[in-house]
PDB file of C-alpha atoms and ligand atoms in Angstrom:
ATOM      1  CA  MET S   1      37.661  86.271 117.483  1.00 54.00           C
ATOM      2  CA  ALA S   2      34.068  84.979 117.270  1.00 61.00           C
ATOM      3  CA  VAL S   3      33.976  81.219 117.724  1.00 75.00           C
ATOM      4  CA  VAL S   4      31.377  79.564 115.518  1.00 81.00           C
ATOM      5  CA  ARG S   5      29.073  77.162 117.388  1.00 82.00           C
ATOM      6  CA  VAL S   6      28.392  73.764 115.836  1.00 84.00           C
ATOM      7  CA  ARG S   7      26.933  70.383 116.750  1.00 79.00           C
ATOM      8  CA  GLN S   8      29.387  68.246 118.627  1.00 83.00           C
ATOM      9  CA  HIS S   9      28.985  65.188 116.398  1.00 88.00           C
ATOM     10  CA  VAL S  10      27.511  64.576 112.996  1.00 94.00           C
ATOM     11  CA  ASN S  11      26.649  61.162 111.647  1.00 96.00           C
ATOM     12  CA  PRO S  12      28.756  60.615 108.488  1.00 97.00           C
ATOM     13  CA  LEU S  13      26.295  57.946 107.328  1.00 97.00           C
ATOM     14  CA  ALA S  14      23.402  60.433 107.138  1.00 96.00           C
ATOM     15  CA  ASN S  15      21.963  61.067 103.665  1.00 97.00           C
ATOM     16  CA  LYS S  16      23.204  64.638 103.458  1.00 95.00           C
ATOM     17  CA  TYR S  17      26.843  63.517 103.698  1.00 97.00           C
ATOM     18  CA  GLN S  18      26.725  60.935 100.891  1.00 97.00           C
ATOM     19  CA  THR S  19      27.755  63.223  98.006  1.00 96.00           C
ATOM     20  CA  PRO S  20      31.521  62.974  97.417  1.00 96.00           C
ATOM     21  CA  ALA S  21      33.497  66.225  97.270  1.00 96.00           C
ATOM     22  CA  ASP S  22      34.355  67.574  93.820  1.00 94.00           C
ATOM     23  CA  PRO S  23      37.935  67.040  92.604  1.00 93.00           C
ATOM     24  CA  LEU S  24      40.260  69.811  93.760  1.00 94.00           C
ATOM     25  CA  GLU S  25      42.034  72.210  91.442  1.00 95.00           C
ATOM     26  CA  TRP S  26      45.357  72.209  93.243  1.00 97.00           C
ATOM     27  CA  GLU S  27      46.841  75.120  91.314  1.00 97.00           C
ATOM     28  CA  LYS S  28      43.924  77.299  92.475  1.00 96.00           C
ATOM     29  CA  ILE S  29      44.246  76.505  96.167  1.00 97.00           C
ATOM     30  CA  TYR S  30      48.033  76.558  96.637  1.00 98.00           C
ATOM     31  CA  LEU S  31      50.628  79.009  95.395  1.00 98.00           C
ATOM     32  CA  GLN S  32      53.081  76.119  94.918  1.00 98.00           C
ATOM     33  CA  PRO S  33      50.921  73.070  94.160  1.00 97.00           C
ATOM     34  CA  ASN S  34      53.828  70.655  93.791  1.00 96.00           C
ATOM     35  CA  GLN S  35      55.110  70.991  97.338  1.00 98.00           C
ATOM     36  CA  PRO S  36      54.685  67.892  99.554  1.00 98.00           C
ATOM     37  CA  LEU S  37      51.146  67.625 100.886  1.00 98.00           C
ATOM     38  CA  HIS S  38      50.094  66.964 104.484  1.00 98.00           C
ATOM     39  CA  LEU S  39      46.494  65.767 104.819  1.00 98.00           C
ATOM     40  CA  ASP S  40      44.793  66.187 108.209  1.00 99.00           C
ATOM     41  CA  ILE S  41      41.643  64.079 108.492  1.00 98.00           C
ATOM     42  CA  GLY S  42      38.981  65.480 110.842  1.00 98.00           C
ATOM     43  CA  CYS S  43      40.708  68.827 111.346  1.00 98.00           C
ATOM     44  CA  ALA S  44      37.813  70.456 113.276  1.00 98.00           C
ATOM     45  CA  ARG S  45      38.671  74.171 113.770  1.00 97.00           C
ATOM     46  CA  GLY S  46      41.998  73.680 112.005  1.00 98.00           C
ATOM     47  CA  GLN S  47      44.251  75.255 114.624  1.00 98.00           C
ATOM     48  CA  PHE S  48      46.831  72.470 114.296  1.00 98.00           C
ATOM     49  CA  LEU S  49      47.248  73.028 110.546  1.00 98.00           C
ATOM     50  CA  LEU S  50      47.143  76.799 110.914  1.00 98.00           C
ATOM     51  CA  LYS S  51      50.316  76.575 113.002  1.00 98.00           C
ATOM     52  CA  MET S  52      51.932  73.812 110.950  1.00 98.00           C
ATOM     53  CA  ALA S  53      51.458  75.831 107.747  1.00 98.00           C
ATOM     54  CA  GLN S  54      53.304  78.755 109.289  1.00 98.00           C
ATOM     55  CA  ILE S  55      56.289  76.770 110.522  1.00 98.00           C
ATOM     56  CA  GLU S  56      56.573  74.585 107.391  1.00 98.00           C
ATOM     57  CA  PRO S  57      56.075  76.946 104.438  1.00 98.00           C
ATOM     58  CA  ASP S  58      57.620  74.433 102.031  1.00 98.00           C
ATOM     59  CA  TRP S  59      54.737  71.991 102.619  1.00 98.00           C
ATOM     60  CA  ASN S  60      51.098  72.319 101.589  1.00 98.00           C
ATOM     61  CA  PHE S  61      48.390  71.468 104.115  1.00 98.00           C
ATOM     62  CA  LEU S  62      44.866  70.234 103.501  1.00 98.00           C
ATOM     63  CA  GLY S  63      42.375  69.846 106.345  1.00 98.00           C
ATOM     64  CA  LEU S  64      39.264  67.754 105.771  1.00 98.00           C
ATOM     65  CA  GLU S  65      36.258  68.247 108.017  1.00 98.00           C
ATOM     66  CA  ILE S  66      32.595  67.189 107.920  1.00 98.00           C
ATOM     67  CA  ARG S  67      31.243  70.148 109.941  1.00 97.00           C
ATOM     68  CA  GLU S  68      30.979  72.850 107.289  1.00 97.00           C
ATOM     69  CA  PRO S  69      30.771  75.970 109.520  1.00 97.00           C
ATOM     70  CA  LEU S  70      34.168  75.076 110.991  1.00 97.00           C
ATOM     71  CA  VAL S  71      35.657  74.877 107.510  1.00 98.00           C
ATOM     72  CA  VAL S  72      34.243  78.265 106.510  1.00 98.00           C
ATOM     73  CA  GLU S  73      35.655  79.834 109.658  1.00 98.00           C
ATOM     74  CA  ALA S  74      39.056  78.136 109.270  1.00 98.00           C
ATOM     75  CA  ASN S  75      39.432  79.255 105.639  1.00 98.00           C
ATOM     76  CA  LYS S  76      38.531  82.794 106.682  1.00 98.00           C
ATOM     77  CA  LEU S  77      41.298  82.804 109.286  1.00 98.00           C
ATOM     78  CA  ARG S  78      43.731  81.317 106.758  1.00 98.00           C
ATOM     79  CA  SER S  79      42.941  84.119 104.303  1.00 98.00           C
ATOM     80  CA  GLU S  80      43.274  86.802 106.962  1.00 98.00           C
ATOM     81  CA  LEU S  81      46.772  85.473 107.691  1.00 98.00           C
ATOM     82  CA  GLY S  82      47.561  85.371 103.952  1.00 98.00           C
ATOM     83  CA  LEU S  83      48.723  81.738 104.039  1.00 98.00           C
ATOM     84  CA  THR S  84      49.113  80.302 100.527  1.00 98.00           C
ATOM     85  CA  ASN S  85      49.997  76.731 101.560  1.00 98.00           C
ATOM     86  CA  LEU S  86      46.861  75.919 103.559  1.00 98.00           C
ATOM     87  CA  HIS S  87      43.307  74.940 102.633  1.00 98.00           C
ATOM     88  CA  TYR S  88      40.358  73.474 104.489  1.00 98.00           C
ATOM     89  CA  LEU S  89      37.660  71.473 102.762  1.00 98.00           C
ATOM     90  CA  PHE S  90      34.187  70.436 103.843  1.00 98.00           C
ATOM     91  CA  CYS S  91      33.651  66.760 102.983  1.00 98.00           C
ATOM     92  CA  ASN S  92      32.931  63.320 104.323  1.00 98.00           C
ATOM     93  CA  VAL S  93      36.382  61.736 104.146  1.00 98.00           C
ATOM     94  CA  ASN S  94      34.846  58.286 103.891  1.00 98.00           C
ATOM     95  CA  ASN S  95      33.440  58.900 100.418  1.00 98.00           C
ATOM     96  CA  SER S  96      35.615  61.725  99.079  1.00 98.00           C
ATOM     97  CA  LEU S  97      39.257  60.629  99.101  1.00 97.00           C
ATOM     98  CA  ASN S  98      39.343  59.127  95.603  1.00 95.00           C
ATOM     99  CA  SER S  99      37.709  62.129  94.031  1.00 95.00           C
ATOM    100  CA  LEU S 100      39.978  64.530  95.920  1.00 96.00           C
ATOM    101  CA  LEU S 101      43.298  62.795  95.520  1.00 94.00           C
ATOM    102  CA  SER S 102      43.073  61.312  92.019  1.00 92.00           C
ATOM    103  CA  SER S 103      44.124  64.631  90.443  1.00 93.00           C
ATOM    104  CA  LEU S 104      47.145  64.987  92.720  1.00 95.00           C
ATOM    105  CA  THR S 105      50.620  64.766  91.169  1.00 93.00           C
ATOM    106  CA  PRO S 106      51.830  61.247  92.135  1.00 93.00           C
ATOM    107  CA  GLY S 107      54.293  61.324  95.019  1.00 95.00           C
ATOM    108  CA  THR S 108      52.915  64.571  96.441  1.00 97.00           C
ATOM    109  CA  LEU S 109      50.948  63.150  99.385  1.00 98.00           C
ATOM    110  CA  GLN S 110      53.666  62.620 101.981  1.00 98.00           C
ATOM    111  CA  ARG S 111      52.022  62.942 105.389  1.00 98.00           C
ATOM    112  CA  VAL S 112      48.623  62.013 106.802  1.00 98.00           C
ATOM    113  CA  THR S 113      47.397  62.721 110.321  1.00 99.00           C
ATOM    114  CA  ILE S 114      44.286  61.284 111.972  1.00 99.00           C
ATOM    115  CA  GLN S 115      44.126  62.749 115.440  1.00 98.00           C
ATOM    116  CA  PHE S 116      41.524  62.112 118.120  1.00 98.00           C
ATOM    117  CA  PRO S 117      38.812  60.898 115.720  1.00 98.00           C
ATOM    118  CA  ASP S 118      35.274  60.758 117.133  1.00 97.00           C
ATOM    119  CA  PRO S 119      35.200  57.460 119.060  1.00 96.00           C
ATOM    120  CA  TRP S 120      31.539  56.456 118.560  1.00 97.00           C
ATOM    121  CA  PHE S 121      31.550  54.295 121.683  1.00 97.00           C
ATOM    122  CA  LYS S 122      28.628  52.006 120.850  1.00 97.00           C
ATOM    123  CA  ASN S 123      29.305  48.941 118.710  1.00 96.00           C
ATOM    124  CA  ARG S 124      26.250  49.640 116.585  1.00 97.00           C
ATOM    125  CA  HIS S 125      27.867  52.984 115.655  1.00 97.00           C
ATOM    126  CA  ALA S 126      31.226  51.452 114.685  1.00 97.00           C
ATOM    127  CA  LYS S 127      30.617  52.160 110.974  1.00 98.00           C
ATOM    128  CA  ARG S 128      30.544  55.890 111.752  1.00 98.00           C
ATOM    129  CA  ARG S 129      34.210  55.822 112.822  1.00 98.00           C
ATOM    130  CA  VAL S 130      36.468  57.486 110.299  1.00 98.00           C
ATOM    131  CA  VAL S 131      39.222  54.833 110.100  1.00 98.00           C
ATOM    132  CA  GLN S 132      37.431  52.145 108.106  1.00 98.00           C
ATOM    133  CA  PRO S 133      39.463  49.468 106.211  1.00 97.00           C
ATOM    134  CA  GLU S 134      38.516  51.146 102.888  1.00 97.00           C
ATOM    135  CA  LEU S 135      40.049  54.434 104.027  1.00 98.00           C
ATOM    136  CA  VAL S 136      43.295  52.646 104.918  1.00 98.00           C
ATOM    137  CA  VAL S 137      43.431  51.151 101.397  1.00 98.00           C
ATOM    138  CA  GLU S 138      42.599  54.452  99.677  1.00 97.00           C
ATOM    139  CA  LEU S 139      45.334  56.285 101.557  1.00 98.00           C
ATOM    140  CA  ALA S 140      47.829  53.580 100.566  1.00 97.00           C
ATOM    141  CA  ASN S 141      46.905  54.170  96.918  1.00 97.00           C
ATOM    142  CA  TYR S 142      47.860  57.844  97.053  1.00 97.00           C
ATOM    143  CA  LEU S 143      50.545  58.066  99.733  1.00 98.00           C
ATOM    144  CA  ALA S 144      54.115  58.379  98.414  1.00 98.00           C
ATOM    145  CA  VAL S 145      56.570  55.615  99.270  1.00 98.00           C
ATOM    146  CA  GLY S 146      58.256  56.776 102.486  1.00 98.00           C
ATOM    147  CA  GLY S 147      55.226  58.938 103.337  1.00 98.00           C
ATOM    148  CA  THR S 148      53.914  58.701 106.899  1.00 98.00           C
ATOM    149  CA  VAL S 149      50.613  58.241 108.692  1.00 98.00           C
ATOM    150  CA  PHE S 150      50.396  59.509 112.268  1.00 98.00           C
ATOM    151  CA  LEU S 151      47.518  58.365 114.473  1.00 98.00           C
ATOM    152  CA  GLN S 152      46.621  59.446 117.959  1.00 98.00           C
ATOM    153  CA  SER S 153      43.710  59.182 120.373  1.00 98.00           C
ATOM    154  CA  ASP S 154      42.895  59.508 124.046  1.00 98.00           C
ATOM    155  CA  GLN S 155      40.618  56.446 123.747  1.00 98.00           C
ATOM    156  CA  GLU S 156      42.684  53.279 123.880  1.00 98.00           C
ATOM    157  CA  PHE S 157      40.094  51.098 122.090  1.00 98.00           C
ATOM    158  CA  ILE S 158      39.951  53.513 119.154  1.00 98.00           C
ATOM    159  CA  ALA S 159      43.722  53.827 119.027  1.00 98.00           C
ATOM    160  CA  VAL S 160      43.976  50.017 118.955  1.00 98.00           C
ATOM    161  CA  GLU S 161      41.333  49.699 116.242  1.00 98.00           C
ATOM    162  CA  MET S 162      42.893  52.260 113.929  1.00 98.00           C
ATOM    163  CA  ARG S 163      46.449  51.073 114.587  1.00 98.00           C
ATOM    164  CA  ASP S 164      45.461  47.479 113.835  1.00 98.00           C
ATOM    165  CA  ARG S 165      43.716  48.493 110.606  1.00 98.00           C
ATOM    166  CA  PHE S 166      46.938  50.091 109.348  1.00 98.00           C
ATOM    167  CA  ARG S 167      49.103  47.301 110.743  1.00 97.00           C
ATOM    168  CA  GLU S 168      47.068  44.626 108.932  1.00 96.00           C
ATOM    169  CA  ASN S 169      47.628  46.332 105.581  1.00 97.00           C
ATOM    170  CA  PRO S 170      50.990  45.269 104.039  1.00 97.00           C
ATOM    171  CA  ALA S 171      51.368  48.669 102.349  1.00 98.00           C
ATOM    172  CA  TYR S 172      52.384  50.139 105.708  1.00 98.00           C
ATOM    173  CA  GLN S 173      55.156  49.461 108.176  1.00 98.00           C
ATOM    174  CA  LYS S 174      54.742  50.496 111.801  1.00 98.00           C
ATOM    175  CA  LEU S 175      57.667  52.552 113.089  1.00 97.00           C
ATOM    176  CA  GLY S 176      59.085  51.986 116.579  1.00 93.00           C
ATOM    177  CA  ALA S 177      59.272  48.773 118.579  1.00 90.00           C
ATOM    178  CA  GLU S 178      57.075  50.034 121.413  1.00 93.00           C
ATOM    179  CA  GLU S 179      53.353  49.427 121.375  1.00 94.00           C
ATOM    180  CA  TRP S 180      52.733  53.187 121.474  1.00 98.00           C
ATOM    181  CA  LEU S 181      55.021  56.138 120.734  1.00 97.00           C
ATOM    182  CA  ALA S 182      56.214  57.902 123.874  1.00 91.00           C
ATOM    183  CA  GLU S 183      55.950  61.314 122.233  1.00 94.00           C
ATOM    184  CA  ASN S 184      54.272  63.141 119.410  1.00 97.00           C
ATOM    185  CA  PRO S 185      56.782  63.336 116.506  1.00 97.00           C
ATOM    186  CA  LEU S 186      55.119  66.517 115.199  1.00 98.00           C
ATOM    187  CA  PRO S 187      55.997  69.975 116.502  1.00 98.00           C
ATOM    188  CA  ILE S 188      52.394  71.124 117.123  1.00 98.00           C
ATOM    189  CA  PRO S 189      49.783  69.497 119.389  1.00 98.00           C
ATOM    190  CA  THR S 190      46.109  69.485 118.372  1.00 98.00           C
ATOM    191  CA  GLU S 191      43.394  71.182 120.408  1.00 97.00           C
ATOM    192  CA  ARG S 192      42.117  67.859 121.672  1.00 97.00           C
ATOM    193  CA  GLU S 193      45.653  66.766 122.515  1.00 98.00           C
ATOM    194  CA  ILE S 194      46.279  69.918 124.558  1.00 97.00           C
ATOM    195  CA  GLY S 195      43.047  69.289 126.513  1.00 97.00           C
ATOM    196  CA  THR S 196      43.957  65.660 127.178  1.00 97.00           C
ATOM    197  CA  MET S 197      47.495  66.492 128.299  1.00 96.00           C
ATOM    198  CA  LYS S 198      46.200  69.237 130.631  1.00 97.00           C
ATOM    199  CA  LYS S 199      43.990  66.674 132.349  1.00 98.00           C
ATOM    200  CA  GLY S 200      47.044  64.409 132.716  1.00 97.00           C
ATOM    201  CA  GLU S 201      45.336  61.654 130.725  1.00 97.00           C
ATOM    202  CA  PRO S 202      47.200  59.243 128.416  1.00 97.00           C
ATOM    203  CA  VAL S 203      47.469  59.640 124.649  1.00 98.00           C
ATOM    204  CA  TYR S 204      47.954  56.559 122.434  1.00 98.00           C
ATOM    205  CA  ARG S 205      50.071  57.277 119.373  1.00 98.00           C
ATOM    206  CA  ALA S 206      51.314  55.248 116.404  1.00 98.00           C
ATOM    207  CA  LEU S 207      53.346  56.106 113.319  1.00 98.00           C
ATOM    208  CA  PHE S 208      53.380  54.202 110.009  1.00 98.00           C
ATOM    209  CA  VAL S 209      55.442  54.553 106.867  1.00 98.00           C
ATOM    210  CA  LYS S 210      54.283  53.611 103.374  1.00 98.00           C
ATOM    211  CA  ARG S 211      56.451  50.839 101.921  1.00 97.00           C
TER     212      ARG S 211
HETATM  213  C1  SAM X   1      37.194  64.897 118.132  1.00 83.07           C
HETATM  214  S1  SAM X   1      37.483  65.895 116.729  1.00 83.07           S
HETATM  215  C2  SAM X   1      39.257  66.037 116.728  1.00 83.07           C
HETATM  216  C3  SAM X   1      39.722  67.298 116.072  1.00 83.07           C
HETATM  217  C4  SAM X   1      41.234  67.480 115.942  1.00 83.07           C
HETATM  218  N1  SAM X   1      41.818  66.492 115.031  1.00 83.07           N
HETATM  219  C5  SAM X   1      41.927  67.451 117.275  1.00 83.07           C
HETATM  220  O1  SAM X   1      42.690  66.493 117.511  1.00 83.07           O
HETATM  221  O2  SAM X   1      41.737  68.392 118.070  1.00 83.07           O
HETATM  222  C6  SAM X   1      37.184  64.833 115.302  1.00 83.07           C
HETATM  223  C7  SAM X   1      36.782  65.622 114.073  1.00 83.07           C
HETATM  224  O3  SAM X   1      36.597  64.750 112.948  1.00 83.07           O
HETATM  225  C8  SAM X   1      35.479  65.188 112.203  1.00 83.07           C
HETATM  226  N2  SAM X   1      34.957  64.050 111.421  1.00 83.07           N
HETATM  227  C9  SAM X   1      34.343  62.953 111.902  1.00 83.07           C
HETATM  228  N3  SAM X   1      33.989  62.112 110.896  1.00 83.07           N
HETATM  229  C10 SAM X   1      34.392  62.708 109.738  1.00 83.07           C
HETATM  230  C11 SAM X   1      34.305  62.345 108.376  1.00 83.07           C
HETATM  231  N4  SAM X   1      33.732  61.198 107.979  1.00 83.07           N
HETATM  232  N5  SAM X   1      34.826  63.180 107.438  1.00 83.07           N
HETATM  233  C12 SAM X   1      35.414  64.344 107.835  1.00 83.07           C
HETATM  234  N6  SAM X   1      35.534  64.746 109.122  1.00 83.07           N
HETATM  235  C13 SAM X   1      35.035  63.940 110.069  1.00 83.07           C
HETATM  236  C14 SAM X   1      34.525  65.671 113.281  1.00 83.07           C
HETATM  237  O4  SAM X   1      33.513  66.536 112.800  1.00 83.07           O
HETATM  238  C15 SAM X   1      35.482  66.359 114.262  1.00 83.07           C
HETATM  239  O5  SAM X   1      35.663  67.718 113.963  1.00 83.07           O
END
């Protein structure tokens, strides 16, 4: 399999990423559009969803990613495997969620994952991080009651920032008494997670449920 080469980071605040994605026609992208939807934000090459879609055929999966060549490649692989419950979309999540999710049947969005988002270490780059307070609010508007948000990172300061942004919003309840989850509740690890675990480094994880 040829692996497409792309820039490691793109700046989501750059002019070329300011056009929101067009609304999705759900019945064109999924065979069964009314199945519960799992949204993976910053899916990169999409390997996590590719496996999830195969083990959970009664869910639909949507991966959002700002690096377009990765999306093209991931959709190609999806088509080669003939998966009808999986789609990848090129967009900047920070300006596209409303347009994407407003046409969704209410109650459909039941799981959101944000895994190992780009940390943008410098304070002056903090606005480039994907988990902004507005994103937390937008997700609350579309997530079904009882739906979950799973967050994980190998960078403690990013894990704290995103966890606190969800924790501060009364629409969500954090699950588990511990500061961080001991284990990933999902059956498939992401590429970044596999790399981190191989190095024996810690992963900071939190799970929220929509009230
Ligand atoms: C470090 S990678 C993690 C990939 C994968 N979730 C994993 O755990 O292996 C973060 C991904 O988020 C994407 N990303 C960053 N900002 C984004 C944005 N505003 N909208 C969509 N994708 C974004 C990046 O291009 C990158 O592919």
